[in-house]
């Protein structure tokens, strides 16, 4: 069965030197328990594939602080002093991808495609060493699929077959990464019985999920922006 | 005299049309949301997977799982929808976003944009900037006309690494509104009290005037 | 506003010689009113992009019977005597795509990608004249994006901004085609006010839909297969 | 003596493992759904956008908008989900379907499969066959061992246009069960009363026997 007790059980088989995709945009929609458990594990030399690799010292930044990460494939490192420092010191390799290209490479990995041609990055540093091709009068770059050993994703609700529903902007990269790994682990706010989710409203079919467990989440806020009723 | 940041944002807001799908970059462009002209409705797209971004929440509406691409807490407007990052960038790359309003470090008269890195100085990554600049039907840049040291940021050609080539339609600075026309900028409008001479002096590319 | 009165108004601007995508798998999930209106229009020389181009003389087969179609891009023509006859007689050009390739080419068109590398079709007639490339030790074919002038799609529920929900297996190609056309027309069983759909449960965001109208649908059955309670 | 169609389907069913995601082709493979071994649970995938296909509906359950890839009315099993055709084929092509059971016209000993066209005769299009044959983790073919005119359909090399190359793991015919091993077929099992000599005589490829 796919249901496991906790993150420790879910991460069985994740070893030093592996590649790990982690869902989330900044700190929103992160697989918090998996990250915490990884940070306590002593596993090192990881390649992390994630849009931001944590932020403000939190999330995946904990793995950076522990020197567990040797390479990061991401789109944005602003607001992440741990990553910026180790990158500039040459301690961590960073491969920057345009955000849409990162999402699409992961999707290609999950969908069994070898790669694709995108207009994003033509004429920029991103194009260095990549094939350029004109298709129907427009210039495109070749970008390759991206896969990983493990994908750690977070969802709002899941059933025991691994069918998932995401909540609001916590969706982001989570469903894509779930498709693109050898082993996909999902941590969910609420685990329900099979049949409780409407078949039309499953965001990610369960065949992409190998292990699932229920966990509580802190949902930290990065930039707390509010308005006051008076200002209305 | 030149435009304040508020006036710049208001002027950018005037570019929007009823029904437009609009993506606002981080920083000054975000302010444009406050200046949508009366009588029109637009939908704001946020590349982290949200179409129909509403204003910042009241305290009692605050939801950590509703954020924009700047990771600020926001709300959902009526008719909003959520989706994954691949679909979000399919929208952008596929030309389904009508207007992207982005910050800029430099714009060249041929429409090239630099806004993602300064070699040796700024290391942040491009995030969604390259997709947005090149993908939207219309790309508008809001930036200061010159750097703090007085050097023009409207160039004959970029000095910084490009974000996307030939993508910028229009630049709005504190001095006025300028179209990228290939071998020159075309000034459509000057802020009150800004002279043609001043605009020319502060523009490194070739500047022409409409009418 | 996106809401139009009926199919006639929705198809304004659709002219002879254009390319038209039509959602549906066989007769399931077809934009029935749009097809009917097209069949009565006298418009001809159409390129139809659809998985089956109708079936059993129904659906898009009506356009074939009227000789309104000059080319069909599809994956399957079995069970479609109108198409098979005209194809064999050389009256209609047929471009066969593997079904997954057809879906992905349409998605690429909608997503702004120039094309992609797929393993499907390597070593078969589908590969004729196409680039072959080895990526990470596996062979792939290059396939190009596909776009159209009009996309005609059918959904269960839509709101006035064009946000759509599909029902059961009527989803199929509909959301993909909606992304890939210059003008996308959606006909829905039920048109609701903006705000009535849960933002997490919108299958296709409204920015892909240009025109929308409410219509009733026949939902014909191709193969009526049932079991009897006795047989349980 | 050889296996009936029912026995063939039962034998194919014995290939399934608990938790498998299974796609059944049109025709004889569809019958396998009736022979899932007791005590195991599998999910049936239908490439028109359904995971968790249930049995044919009772009269009062009939829903024209719930069909399988053969356009037959079906039902949803508990835990079913619906999705678009691109995601459906992402599942197939991406290796997320464990077993595809397909009909065949010819199988070669190197695993090449022909099942989509007979030049000058059958014009149907490949539908999802090429994606399925090449994409599933394990591809099983169910077919008759020989044609109506007695010619072998287990070949040293295909005579018909291929659907996918090197994709077939195992073939189940009325004579037995055969693995594609590159330069030969390996017979794992013969139907009761079928002799090795008969199997060899009716196989055009090289046939070896296990044990």
XYZ file of N, CA and C in Angstrom, chain A residues 25-29 51-52 55 74-79 84 87-88 96-101 103-104 107 116 118-126 138 154 156 167-176 189 218-230 232, chain B residues 26 46-50 54-76 81-90 92-95 113 116-117 121 123-132 134-135 161-165:
384
model
N 6.804 27.227 -4.081
C 7.220 28.501 -4.686
C 7.610 29.366 -3.505
N 8.923 29.637 -3.364
C 9.372 30.215 -2.103
C 9.004 29.239 -1.001
N 8.353 29.706 0.025
C 7.993 28.828 1.147
C 6.543 28.337 1.060
N 5.883 28.668 -0.042
C 4.458 28.312 -0.193
C 4.315 26.953 -0.883
N 3.627 26.048 -0.216
C 3.400 24.731 -0.817
C 4.605 23.821 -0.707
N 12.131 25.506 -7.479
C 12.126 26.861 -8.037
C 13.060 27.795 -7.280
N 13.069 27.703 -5.954
C 13.852 28.662 -5.158
C 14.868 28.040 -4.204
N 14.135 29.890 1.172
C 14.169 31.342 1.191
C 14.337 31.794 2.628
N 17.386 25.619 -10.371
C 16.304 26.489 -9.907
C 16.134 27.653 -10.871
N 15.221 28.556 -10.558
C 15.046 29.737 -11.412
C 15.391 31.032 -10.697
N 15.417 31.013 -9.383
C 15.538 32.271 -8.645
C 16.270 32.036 -7.344
N 17.286 32.858 -7.068
C 18.001 32.702 -5.804
C 17.966 33.980 -4.978
N 17.202 34.987 -5.447
C 17.054 36.220 -4.673
C 16.375 35.914 -3.340
N 16.740 36.663 -2.310
C 16.112 36.472 -0.998
C 16.544 35.196 -0.324
N 22.999 32.109 -2.075
C 23.838 33.106 -2.741
C 25.273 33.029 -2.217
N 26.978 29.797 -3.342
C 27.152 29.848 -4.791
C 28.366 30.705 -5.131
N 28.425 31.907 -4.534
C 29.524 32.823 -4.842
C 30.854 32.271 -4.334
N 20.821 27.928 -13.325
C 19.623 28.766 -13.391
C 18.831 28.480 -14.662
N 17.545 28.287 -14.531
C 16.638 28.095 -15.664
C 15.546 29.158 -15.611
N 15.142 29.680 -16.755
C 13.925 30.498 -16.736
C 12.788 29.672 -16.115
N 11.968 30.304 -15.347
C 10.969 29.562 -14.571
C 10.051 28.696 -15.428
N 9.654 29.241 -16.583
C 8.787 28.465 -17.470
C 9.520 27.292 -18.093
N 10.798 27.480 -18.346
C 11.611 26.397 -18.900
C 11.807 25.309 -17.863
N 9.763 24.552 -15.391
C 8.484 23.842 -15.271
C 8.300 22.875 -16.443
N 8.631 23.344 -17.633
C 8.397 22.542 -18.833
C 9.386 21.379 -18.934
N 8.006 18.805 -16.666
C 6.851 18.164 -17.300
C 7.299 17.190 -18.387
N 12.296 19.901 -25.808
C 11.356 20.755 -26.554
C 12.072 22.022 -26.996
N 11.799 26.044 -27.049
C 11.112 27.173 -26.418
C 11.725 28.480 -26.905
N 10.910 29.520 -27.048
C 11.457 30.819 -27.449
C 12.158 31.530 -26.278
N 11.872 31.086 -25.063
C 12.413 31.777 -23.892
C 13.924 31.599 -23.802
N 14.621 32.691 -23.694
C 16.072 32.640 -23.521
C 16.869 32.832 -24.794
N 16.202 32.886 -25.937
C 16.917 33.123 -27.192
C 17.659 34.469 -27.102
N 18.934 34.453 -27.432
C 19.711 35.689 -27.419
C 20.236 36.074 -26.050
N 20.047 35.195 -25.068
C 20.505 35.492 -23.706
C 21.563 34.481 -23.269
N 22.052 34.666 -22.065
C 23.060 33.748 -21.512
C 22.530 32.322 -21.417
N 21.219 32.194 -21.296
C 20.594 30.875 -21.187
C 20.823 30.041 -22.455
N 9.992 31.622 -36.333
C 10.338 32.124 -35.000
C 11.531 31.333 -34.471
N 3.745 18.375 -1.832
C 2.833 18.659 -0.747
C 1.465 18.988 -1.345
N -3.023 19.387 -0.413
C -3.994 19.681 0.645
C -4.708 18.403 1.076
N -4.232 23.177 -2.845
C -5.001 24.320 -2.364
C -4.344 25.615 -2.830
N -5.118 26.427 -3.537
C -4.691 27.765 -3.938
C -3.300 27.760 -4.590
N -2.464 28.742 -4.254
C -1.165 28.813 -4.944
C -0.126 27.851 -4.369
N -0.548 26.968 -3.489
C 0.352 25.878 -3.077
C 0.502 24.826 -4.167
N -0.240 24.964 -5.251
C -0.140 23.956 -6.307
C 1.224 24.050 -7.011
N 1.511 25.185 -7.578
C 2.748 25.519 -8.309
C 3.472 24.336 -8.980
N 4.651 23.980 -8.542
C 5.429 22.922 -9.197
C 5.065 21.520 -8.713
N 4.242 21.416 -7.684
C 4.010 20.115 -7.061
C 3.502 19.034 -8.016
N 2.420 19.286 -8.767
C 1.941 18.197 -9.641
C 2.936 17.813 -10.728
N 3.717 18.780 -11.212
C 4.688 18.483 -12.275
C 5.796 17.587 -11.759
N -2.187 17.521 3.980
C -2.837 18.013 5.198
C -3.869 17.012 5.694
N 3.228 24.197 8.670
C 3.300 25.527 9.301
C 2.839 26.637 8.377
N 3.033 26.439 7.065
C 2.693 27.466 6.084
C 3.238 28.845 6.451
N 4.551 28.967 6.525
C 5.126 30.276 6.861
C 4.827 31.308 5.774
N 4.732 32.544 6.189
C 4.496 33.646 5.247
C 5.816 34.365 5.002
N 6.144 34.604 3.741
C 7.389 35.324 3.459
C 7.200 36.832 3.572
N 6.233 37.340 2.856
C 5.970 38.785 2.906
C 4.514 38.992 3.295
N 4.342 39.361 4.535
C 3.004 39.538 5.069
C 2.515 40.907 4.620
N 1.691 40.928 3.586
C 1.165 42.201 3.086
C -0.333 42.214 3.318
N -0.802 43.208 4.061
C -2.237 43.330 4.339
C -2.662 44.768 4.088
N -3.961 44.972 4.025
C -4.461 46.350 3.982
C -5.398 46.529 5.162
N -5.670 47.750 5.510
C -6.543 47.996 6.663
C -7.904 48.424 6.147
N -8.925 48.076 6.917
C -10.300 48.400 6.496
C -10.452 49.900 6.288
N -9.791 50.690 7.138
C -9.902 52.154 7.036
C -9.476 52.633 5.650
N -9.918 51.496 2.896
C -10.776 51.051 1.808
C -11.317 52.201 0.972
N 7.635 42.523 -10.197
C 7.894 42.896 -8.808
C 8.345 44.353 -8.753
N -0.612 35.979 -12.044
C 0.609 35.866 -11.259
C 1.253 34.530 -11.617
N 2.522 34.543 -12.018
C 3.104 33.372 -12.681
C 3.290 32.167 -11.766
N 3.119 32.363 -10.462
C 3.185 31.202 -9.572
C 1.915 30.351 -9.623
N 0.956 30.718 -10.496
C -0.173 29.824 -10.724
C -1.532 30.385 -10.360
N -1.716 31.670 -10.615
C -2.970 32.332 -10.239
C -3.400 33.305 -11.324
N -6.397 39.356 -6.555
C -7.065 40.511 -5.961
C -6.083 41.314 -5.134
N -6.589 42.329 -4.419
C -5.716 43.184 -3.602
C -5.163 42.429 -2.393
N -4.272 43.097 -1.648
C -3.783 42.525 -0.395
C -4.979 42.212 0.499
N -4.854 41.187 1.336
C -5.984 40.818 2.200
C -6.149 41.770 3.387
N -7.372 41.865 3.878
C -7.569 42.425 5.212
C -6.993 41.407 6.188
N -6.680 41.883 7.392
C -6.091 40.990 8.412
C -6.862 39.674 8.531
N -8.179 39.763 8.534
C -8.976 38.561 8.781
C -9.157 37.694 7.537
N -8.587 38.132 6.418
C -8.641 37.329 5.187
C -7.294 36.647 4.909
N -6.282 36.976 5.681
C -4.907 36.544 5.411
C -4.813 35.026 5.261
N -4.259 34.581 4.123
C -4.095 33.145 3.869
C -2.680 32.915 3.331
N -1.838 32.218 4.107
C -0.439 32.032 3.687
C -0.308 31.295 2.364
N -1.357 30.602 1.954
C -1.282 29.823 0.719
C -1.881 30.554 -0.478
N -2.135 31.853 -0.303
C -2.524 32.676 -1.454
C -1.499 33.786 -1.575
N -0.528 33.574 -2.463
C 0.531 34.569 -2.628
C 0.702 34.905 -4.109
N 1.391 36.039 -4.343
C 1.724 36.378 -5.727
C 3.182 35.986 -5.997
N 3.673 36.315 -7.198
C 5.016 35.878 -7.579
C 6.092 36.597 -6.766
N 5.718 37.711 -6.105
C 6.642 38.383 -5.208
C 6.574 37.817 -3.803
N 5.815 36.735 -3.649
C 5.619 36.041 -2.367
C 4.910 36.893 -1.331
N 4.166 37.877 -1.800
C 3.312 38.679 -0.917
C 1.958 37.998 -0.793
N 1.359 38.103 0.381
C 0.013 37.569 0.538
C -0.969 38.437 -0.241
N -1.845 37.778 -0.995
C -2.856 38.488 -1.784
C -4.211 37.803 -1.601
N -5.175 38.204 -2.396
C -6.508 37.581 -2.346
C -6.888 37.105 -3.746
N -8.010 36.424 -3.821
C -8.537 35.996 -5.113
C -9.663 36.941 -5.532
N -8.765 31.664 -10.893
C -8.498 30.241 -11.030
C -7.043 29.970 -10.655
N -6.808 28.733 -10.208
C -5.467 28.299 -9.793
C -5.014 27.180 -10.719
N -3.702 27.070 -10.918
C -3.179 26.042 -11.826
C -1.697 25.841 -11.539
N -1.103 24.818 -12.168
C 0.305 24.535 -11.911
C 1.208 25.450 -12.741
N 2.502 25.380 -12.443
C 3.472 26.283 -13.067
C 3.622 26.041 -14.566
N 3.430 24.821 -15.021
C 3.560 24.558 -16.461
C 2.432 25.244 -17.221
N 1.215 25.147 -16.705
C 0.101 25.821 -17.375
C 0.263 27.335 -17.266
N 0.777 27.800 -16.132
C 0.966 29.233 -15.946
C 1.900 29.798 -17.011
N 2.974 29.085 -17.286
C 3.919 29.566 -18.291
C 3.468 29.220 -19.704
N 2.600 28.246 -19.848
C 1.964 28.028 -21.155
C 1.143 29.269 -21.511
N 1.775 32.319 -20.542
C 2.695 33.418 -20.840
C 3.357 33.197 -22.196
N 3.992 32.049 -22.355
C 4.750 31.752 -23.561
C 3.856 31.649 -24.785
N 2.638 31.170 -24.558
C 1.696 30.959 -25.652
C 0.984 32.220 -26.110
N 1.323 33.353 -25.511
C 0.728 34.608 -25.967
C -0.679 34.857 -25.453
N 15.599 44.014 -23.790
C 15.432 44.356 -22.377
C 16.506 43.677 -21.530
N 17.694 41.363 -15.476
C 17.834 40.229 -14.568
C 19.208 40.070 -13.942
N 20.212 40.724 -14.486
C 21.490 40.586 -13.796
C 22.452 41.699 -14.128
N 27.643 41.791 -9.660
C 26.924 42.526 -8.623
C 25.670 41.805 -8.146
N 23.047 38.881 -8.142
C 22.823 37.470 -8.456
C 21.467 37.069 -7.879
N 20.456 37.063 -8.714
C 19.133 36.669 -8.192
C 18.521 35.552 -9.024
N 19.000 35.392 -10.252
C 18.327 34.467 -11.154
C 17.246 35.202 -11.906
N 16.825 34.627 -13.023
C 15.848 35.305 -13.880
C 14.408 35.034 -13.464
N 14.174 34.050 -12.621
C 12.794 33.729 -12.270
C 11.951 33.617 -13.529
N 10.821 34.299 -13.554
C 9.943 34.246 -14.717
C 10.168 35.372 -15.709
N 11.205 36.194 -15.475
C 11.356 37.421 -16.271
C 11.550 37.145 -17.766
N 12.348 36.135 -18.094
C 12.617 35.875 -19.520
C 11.370 35.398 -20.248
N 10.596 34.549 -19.572
C 9.352 34.074 -20.180
C 8.377 35.225 -20.373
N 8.256 36.053 -19.327
C 7.286 37.146 -19.356
C 7.637 38.188 -20.408
N 9.358 37.976 -23.107
C 9.221 37.528 -24.485
C 7.847 37.010 -24.844
N 7.039 36.656 -23.842
C 5.808 35.936 -24.132
C 4.548 36.764 -24.239
N 23.577 42.080 -19.749
C 23.083 40.838 -20.370
C 21.572 40.910 -20.590
N 21.126 40.572 -21.782
C 19.697 40.703 -22.096
C 18.817 39.688 -21.359
N 17.580 40.095 -21.125
C 16.531 39.198 -20.603
C 15.775 38.581 -21.776
N 15.480 39.405 -22.760
C 14.832 38.931 -23.994
C 15.079 39.986 -25.064
N 15.111 39.527 -26.304
C 15.421 40.434 -27.417
C 14.146 40.954 -28.080
